[in-house]
């Protein structure tokens, strides 16, 4: 089926720009959004691509498909499956309007040249009714503590992301702090998802409903979460993380949860080394 999809990618240009007010909002709050980042045609094409990948339960690289909410290799129904780095198997995903617009806007937010940014994609699927929530975290908590990171996550729902279907929630201004202490969900390092291990003022959280084909942009240290999917429809999301050239820290930050993930990952059968900087 992928061969067919590769032949039929809608290639009409679709350029969007970030309004100045959105840039200011990002600087102030650590996030912003636009109502459209790609065309209807590309959105439909991406949905078919996305569904094909999840039906395989295989991922783009060995070990690159797993349930975020349960221990690796759990049997039965997945509550929140994730595919990391789909573009490594299908570079065509780097030719989409979603990618190009995301990179242009991320570069503007990061004050960088688009071509200098690294990218890591991931897809998170919340199945109808059983789709799990993802608790409060900062994306940088997942990444190699030997480096300091500046990055923007470009997050696009392929279905309407609503309060009921599991939209994201952001805490405005929380990107100004350092990486907080995190732990694994259920205190099990075989569960990939992390949760912040310090108190969070939940009342500060602002829900971010986004229409299908819209996108939010959030800083890698912004505290965020997503709700469960209580609807009868699937909630599919596709995100690209755009990372500015990384700076090695003089001293590696102390993040034991990161080392636990690495250890748990290395114990899995048939996996490729964890692409640590790109999997959150
Ligand atoms: Ni995240």
Short mmCIF file of N, CA and C in Angstrom, two decimals, residues 33-127:
data_model
loop_
_atom_site.label_atom_id
_atom_site.label_comp_id
_atom_site.label_asym_id
_atom_site.label_seq_id
_atom_site.Cartn_x
_atom_site.Cartn_y
_atom_site.Cartn_z
N UNK A 33 -0.08 28.81 17.97
CA UNK A 33 -0.79 27.86 17.11
C UNK A 33 -1.25 28.53 15.82
N UNK A 34 -1.53 27.73 14.82
CA UNK A 34 -2.18 28.23 13.61
C UNK A 34 -3.31 27.25 13.26
N UNK A 35 -4.30 27.75 12.56
CA UNK A 35 -5.46 26.91 12.27
C UNK A 35 -5.24 25.98 11.09
N UNK A 36 -4.20 26.24 10.31
CA UNK A 36 -3.95 25.43 9.11
C UNK A 36 -2.46 25.34 8.86
N UNK A 37 -1.93 24.15 8.69
CA UNK A 37 -0.51 24.03 8.32
C UNK A 37 -0.35 23.24 7.02
N UNK A 38 -1.42 22.58 6.60
CA UNK A 38 -1.33 21.84 5.34
C UNK A 38 -2.70 21.83 4.64
N UNK A 39 -2.71 21.30 3.43
CA UNK A 39 -3.94 21.29 2.62
C UNK A 39 -4.83 20.11 2.99
N UNK A 40 -6.10 20.19 2.61
CA UNK A 40 -7.01 19.06 2.81
C UNK A 40 -6.49 17.81 2.11
N UNK A 41 -5.94 18.01 0.92
CA UNK A 41 -5.48 16.86 0.13
C UNK A 41 -4.32 16.15 0.84
N UNK A 42 -3.38 16.96 1.33
CA UNK A 42 -2.24 16.33 2.01
C UNK A 42 -2.67 15.68 3.33
N UNK A 43 -3.59 16.33 4.00
CA UNK A 43 -4.09 15.78 5.27
C UNK A 43 -4.69 14.39 5.03
N UNK A 44 -5.49 14.28 3.98
CA UNK A 44 -6.12 12.99 3.67
C UNK A 44 -5.06 11.95 3.30
N UNK A 45 -4.06 12.38 2.56
CA UNK A 45 -2.96 11.48 2.18
C UNK A 45 -2.18 11.03 3.43
N UNK A 46 -1.93 11.97 4.31
CA UNK A 46 -1.19 11.62 5.54
C UNK A 46 -1.99 10.66 6.42
N UNK A 47 -3.31 10.84 6.45
CA UNK A 47 -4.13 9.91 7.24
C UNK A 47 -3.98 8.48 6.74
N UNK A 48 -3.98 8.32 5.43
CA UNK A 48 -3.85 6.96 4.88
C UNK A 48 -2.46 6.40 5.18
N UNK A 49 -1.47 7.23 5.06
CA UNK A 49 -0.10 6.83 5.37
C UNK A 49 0.01 6.39 6.84
N UNK A 50 -0.53 7.24 7.68
CA UNK A 50 -0.50 7.04 9.14
C UNK A 50 -1.20 5.74 9.52
N UNK A 51 -2.39 5.53 8.97
CA UNK A 51 -3.15 4.31 9.29
C UNK A 51 -2.38 3.07 8.83
N UNK A 52 -1.76 3.17 7.66
CA UNK A 52 -0.97 2.04 7.16
C UNK A 52 0.15 1.68 8.12
N UNK A 53 0.83 2.70 8.63
CA UNK A 53 1.94 2.46 9.56
C UNK A 53 1.46 1.82 10.86
N UNK A 54 0.35 2.30 11.39
CA UNK A 54 -0.12 1.76 12.66
C UNK A 54 -0.71 0.36 12.50
N UNK A 55 -1.31 0.10 11.33
CA UNK A 55 -1.83 -1.26 11.10
C UNK A 55 -0.71 -2.28 11.13
N UNK A 56 0.45 -1.91 10.65
CA UNK A 56 1.60 -2.83 10.64
C UNK A 56 2.12 -3.13 12.05
N UNK A 57 1.92 -2.21 12.97
CA UNK A 57 2.50 -2.31 14.32
C UNK A 57 4.00 -2.59 14.27
N UNK A 58 4.66 -1.99 13.35
CA UNK A 58 6.06 -2.32 13.15
C UNK A 58 6.98 -1.11 13.37
N UNK A 59 6.51 0.03 12.99
CA UNK A 59 7.34 1.21 13.14
C UNK A 59 8.29 1.40 11.99
N UNK A 60 9.08 2.45 12.08
CA UNK A 60 9.96 2.81 10.99
C UNK A 60 11.36 2.26 11.19
N UNK A 61 11.69 1.92 12.41
CA UNK A 61 12.99 1.32 12.71
C UNK A 61 12.75 0.26 13.78
N UNK A 62 13.65 -0.70 13.92
CA UNK A 62 13.41 -1.78 14.88
C UNK A 62 13.12 -1.24 16.28
N UNK A 63 11.99 -1.65 16.84
CA UNK A 63 11.63 -1.18 18.18
C UNK A 63 10.92 0.16 18.18
N UNK A 64 10.77 0.75 17.00
CA UNK A 64 10.24 2.11 16.92
C UNK A 64 8.73 2.22 16.94
N UNK A 65 8.06 1.12 17.24
CA UNK A 65 6.61 1.15 17.53
C UNK A 65 6.44 0.60 18.94
N UNK A 66 5.75 1.33 19.79
CA UNK A 66 5.48 0.81 21.14
C UNK A 66 4.31 1.58 21.75
N UNK A 67 3.73 0.99 22.78
CA UNK A 67 2.65 1.65 23.51
C UNK A 67 3.30 2.56 24.56
N UNK A 68 3.05 3.84 24.43
CA UNK A 68 3.64 4.81 25.37
C UNK A 68 3.20 4.55 26.81
N UNK A 69 2.00 3.98 26.97
CA UNK A 69 1.37 3.92 28.28
C UNK A 69 1.55 2.59 28.99
N UNK A 70 2.13 1.60 28.31
CA UNK A 70 2.31 0.28 28.93
C UNK A 70 3.74 -0.19 28.70
N UNK A 71 4.18 -1.21 29.45
CA UNK A 71 5.55 -1.70 29.25
C UNK A 71 5.78 -2.13 27.81
N UNK A 72 7.01 -1.94 27.33
CA UNK A 72 7.38 -2.36 25.97
C UNK A 72 6.92 -3.80 25.73
N UNK A 73 6.51 -4.08 24.51
CA UNK A 73 6.13 -5.43 24.08
C UNK A 73 4.92 -5.99 24.83
N UNK A 74 4.08 -5.15 25.41
CA UNK A 74 2.85 -5.63 26.04
C UNK A 74 1.93 -6.21 24.96
N UNK A 75 1.22 -7.29 25.31
CA UNK A 75 0.26 -7.85 24.37
C UNK A 75 -1.07 -7.14 24.47
N UNK A 76 -2.03 -7.56 23.66
CA UNK A 76 -3.37 -6.98 23.73
C UNK A 76 -3.45 -5.62 23.08
N UNK A 77 -4.50 -4.90 23.43
CA UNK A 77 -4.80 -3.65 22.76
C UNK A 77 -3.91 -2.51 23.28
N UNK A 78 -3.37 -1.75 22.36
CA UNK A 78 -2.53 -0.62 22.75
C UNK A 78 -3.40 0.58 23.14
N UNK A 79 -3.00 1.25 24.21
CA UNK A 79 -3.77 2.38 24.73
C UNK A 79 -3.29 3.71 24.17
N UNK A 80 -2.03 3.74 23.73
CA UNK A 80 -1.49 4.98 23.18
C UNK A 80 -0.23 4.68 22.38
N UNK A 81 -0.41 3.98 21.24
CA UNK A 81 0.77 3.58 20.48
C UNK A 81 1.49 4.78 19.86
N UNK A 82 2.80 4.64 19.77
CA UNK A 82 3.63 5.69 19.18
C UNK A 82 4.58 5.08 18.15
N UNK A 83 4.80 5.83 17.08
CA UNK A 83 5.81 5.47 16.08
C UNK A 83 6.82 6.60 16.05
N UNK A 84 8.09 6.26 16.26
CA UNK A 84 9.11 7.32 16.24
C UNK A 84 9.88 7.30 14.93
N UNK A 85 10.30 8.47 14.53
CA UNK A 85 11.14 8.69 13.35
C UNK A 85 10.62 8.03 12.07
N UNK A 86 9.32 8.22 11.76
CA UNK A 86 8.79 7.60 10.53
C UNK A 86 9.55 8.05 9.28
N UNK A 87 10.14 9.23 9.34
CA UNK A 87 10.83 9.77 8.16
C UNK A 87 12.12 9.01 7.83
N UNK A 88 12.63 8.22 8.77
CA UNK A 88 13.85 7.46 8.46
C UNK A 88 13.55 6.34 7.47
N UNK A 89 12.32 5.83 7.53
CA UNK A 89 11.93 4.78 6.58
C UNK A 89 11.27 5.38 5.34
N UNK A 90 10.59 6.49 5.55
CA UNK A 90 9.88 7.14 4.45
C UNK A 90 10.29 8.61 4.34
N UNK A 91 11.43 8.85 3.69
CA UNK A 91 11.92 10.25 3.55
C UNK A 91 10.91 11.15 2.84
N UNK A 92 9.92 10.56 2.17
CA UNK A 92 8.90 11.36 1.50
C UNK A 92 8.17 12.25 2.51
N UNK A 93 8.19 11.83 3.78
CA UNK A 93 7.53 12.63 4.81
C UNK A 93 8.25 13.96 5.05
N UNK A 94 9.47 14.06 4.53
CA UNK A 94 10.21 15.33 4.64
C UNK A 94 9.94 16.24 3.45
N UNK A 95 9.05 15.81 2.59
CA UNK A 95 8.72 16.63 1.42
C UNK A 95 7.34 17.26 1.53
N UNK A 96 6.67 17.02 2.64
CA UNK A 96 5.29 17.49 2.76
C UNK A 96 5.22 18.98 3.11
N UNK A 97 4.07 19.55 2.85
CA UNK A 97 3.82 20.94 3.29
C UNK A 97 3.85 21.00 4.82
N UNK A 98 3.36 19.96 5.47
CA UNK A 98 3.39 19.92 6.93
C UNK A 98 4.83 20.07 7.43
N UNK A 99 5.76 19.34 6.79
CA UNK A 99 7.15 19.44 7.20
C UNK A 99 7.72 20.82 6.87
N UNK A 100 7.53 21.27 5.64
CA UNK A 100 8.16 22.53 5.21
C UNK A 100 7.65 23.73 5.99
N UNK A 101 6.34 23.81 6.13
CA UNK A 101 5.78 24.93 6.90
C UNK A 101 6.23 24.86 8.36
N UNK A 102 6.23 23.65 8.91
CA UNK A 102 6.67 23.48 10.30
C UNK A 102 8.10 23.92 10.49
N UNK A 103 8.96 23.54 9.55
CA UNK A 103 10.38 23.90 9.69
C UNK A 103 10.60 25.40 9.53
N UNK A 104 9.90 26.00 8.57
CA UNK A 104 10.03 27.45 8.39
C UNK A 104 9.64 28.20 9.65
N UNK A 105 8.51 27.80 10.20
CA UNK A 105 7.99 28.50 11.38
C UNK A 105 8.86 28.21 12.60
N UNK A 106 9.28 26.95 12.76
CA UNK A 106 10.15 26.61 13.89
C UNK A 106 11.45 27.41 13.82
N UNK A 107 11.99 27.56 12.61
CA UNK A 107 13.24 28.31 12.45
C UNK A 107 13.04 29.76 12.89
N UNK A 108 11.89 30.30 12.57
CA UNK A 108 11.60 31.68 12.96
C UNK A 108 11.50 31.77 14.49
N UNK A 109 10.84 30.81 15.09
CA UNK A 109 10.67 30.83 16.54
C UNK A 109 12.02 30.63 17.25
N UNK A 110 12.89 29.84 16.62
CA UNK A 110 14.20 29.55 17.24
C UNK A 110 15.26 30.55 16.81
N UNK A 111 14.91 31.43 15.86
CA UNK A 111 15.87 32.38 15.31
C UNK A 111 17.06 31.63 14.71
N UNK A 112 16.77 30.65 13.89
CA UNK A 112 17.79 29.81 13.25
C UNK A 112 17.52 29.74 11.75
N UNK A 113 18.49 29.22 11.01
CA UNK A 113 18.31 28.95 9.59
C UNK A 113 17.60 27.60 9.47
N UNK A 114 16.50 27.52 8.68
CA UNK A 114 15.75 26.26 8.61
C UNK A 114 16.63 25.03 8.34
N UNK A 115 17.59 25.18 7.43
CA UNK A 115 18.42 24.03 7.02
C UNK A 115 19.35 23.57 8.15
N UNK A 116 19.52 24.37 9.18
CA UNK A 116 20.42 23.98 10.28
C UNK A 116 19.70 23.16 11.35
N UNK A 117 18.39 23.06 11.23
CA UNK A 117 17.64 22.36 12.27
C UNK A 117 17.64 20.86 12.05
N UNK A 118 17.82 20.11 13.12
CA UNK A 118 17.61 18.66 13.06
C UNK A 118 16.12 18.41 13.19
N UNK A 119 15.67 17.27 12.66
CA UNK A 119 14.26 16.96 12.83
C UNK A 119 14.09 15.53 13.34
N UNK A 120 13.12 15.35 14.18
CA UNK A 120 12.71 14.01 14.61
C UNK A 120 11.19 13.98 14.64
N UNK A 121 10.60 13.06 13.88
CA UNK A 121 9.14 12.98 13.85
C UNK A 121 8.62 11.91 14.78
N UNK A 122 7.40 12.08 15.23
CA UNK A 122 6.72 10.97 15.90
C UNK A 122 5.22 11.10 15.73
N UNK A 123 4.58 9.94 15.79
CA UNK A 123 3.13 9.86 15.61
C UNK A 123 2.54 9.22 16.85
N UNK A 124 1.54 9.85 17.43
CA UNK A 124 0.89 9.27 18.62
C UNK A 124 -0.60 9.11 18.32
N UNK A 125 -1.07 7.90 18.58
CA UNK A 125 -2.46 7.57 18.23
C UNK A 125 -3.24 7.26 19.50
N UNK A 126 -4.37 7.94 19.67
CA UNK A 126 -5.27 7.63 20.78
C UNK A 126 -6.49 6.93 20.19
N UNK A 127 -6.60 5.61 20.42
CA UNK A 127 -7.73 4.86 19.85
C UNK A 127 -9.05 5.33 20.46
#
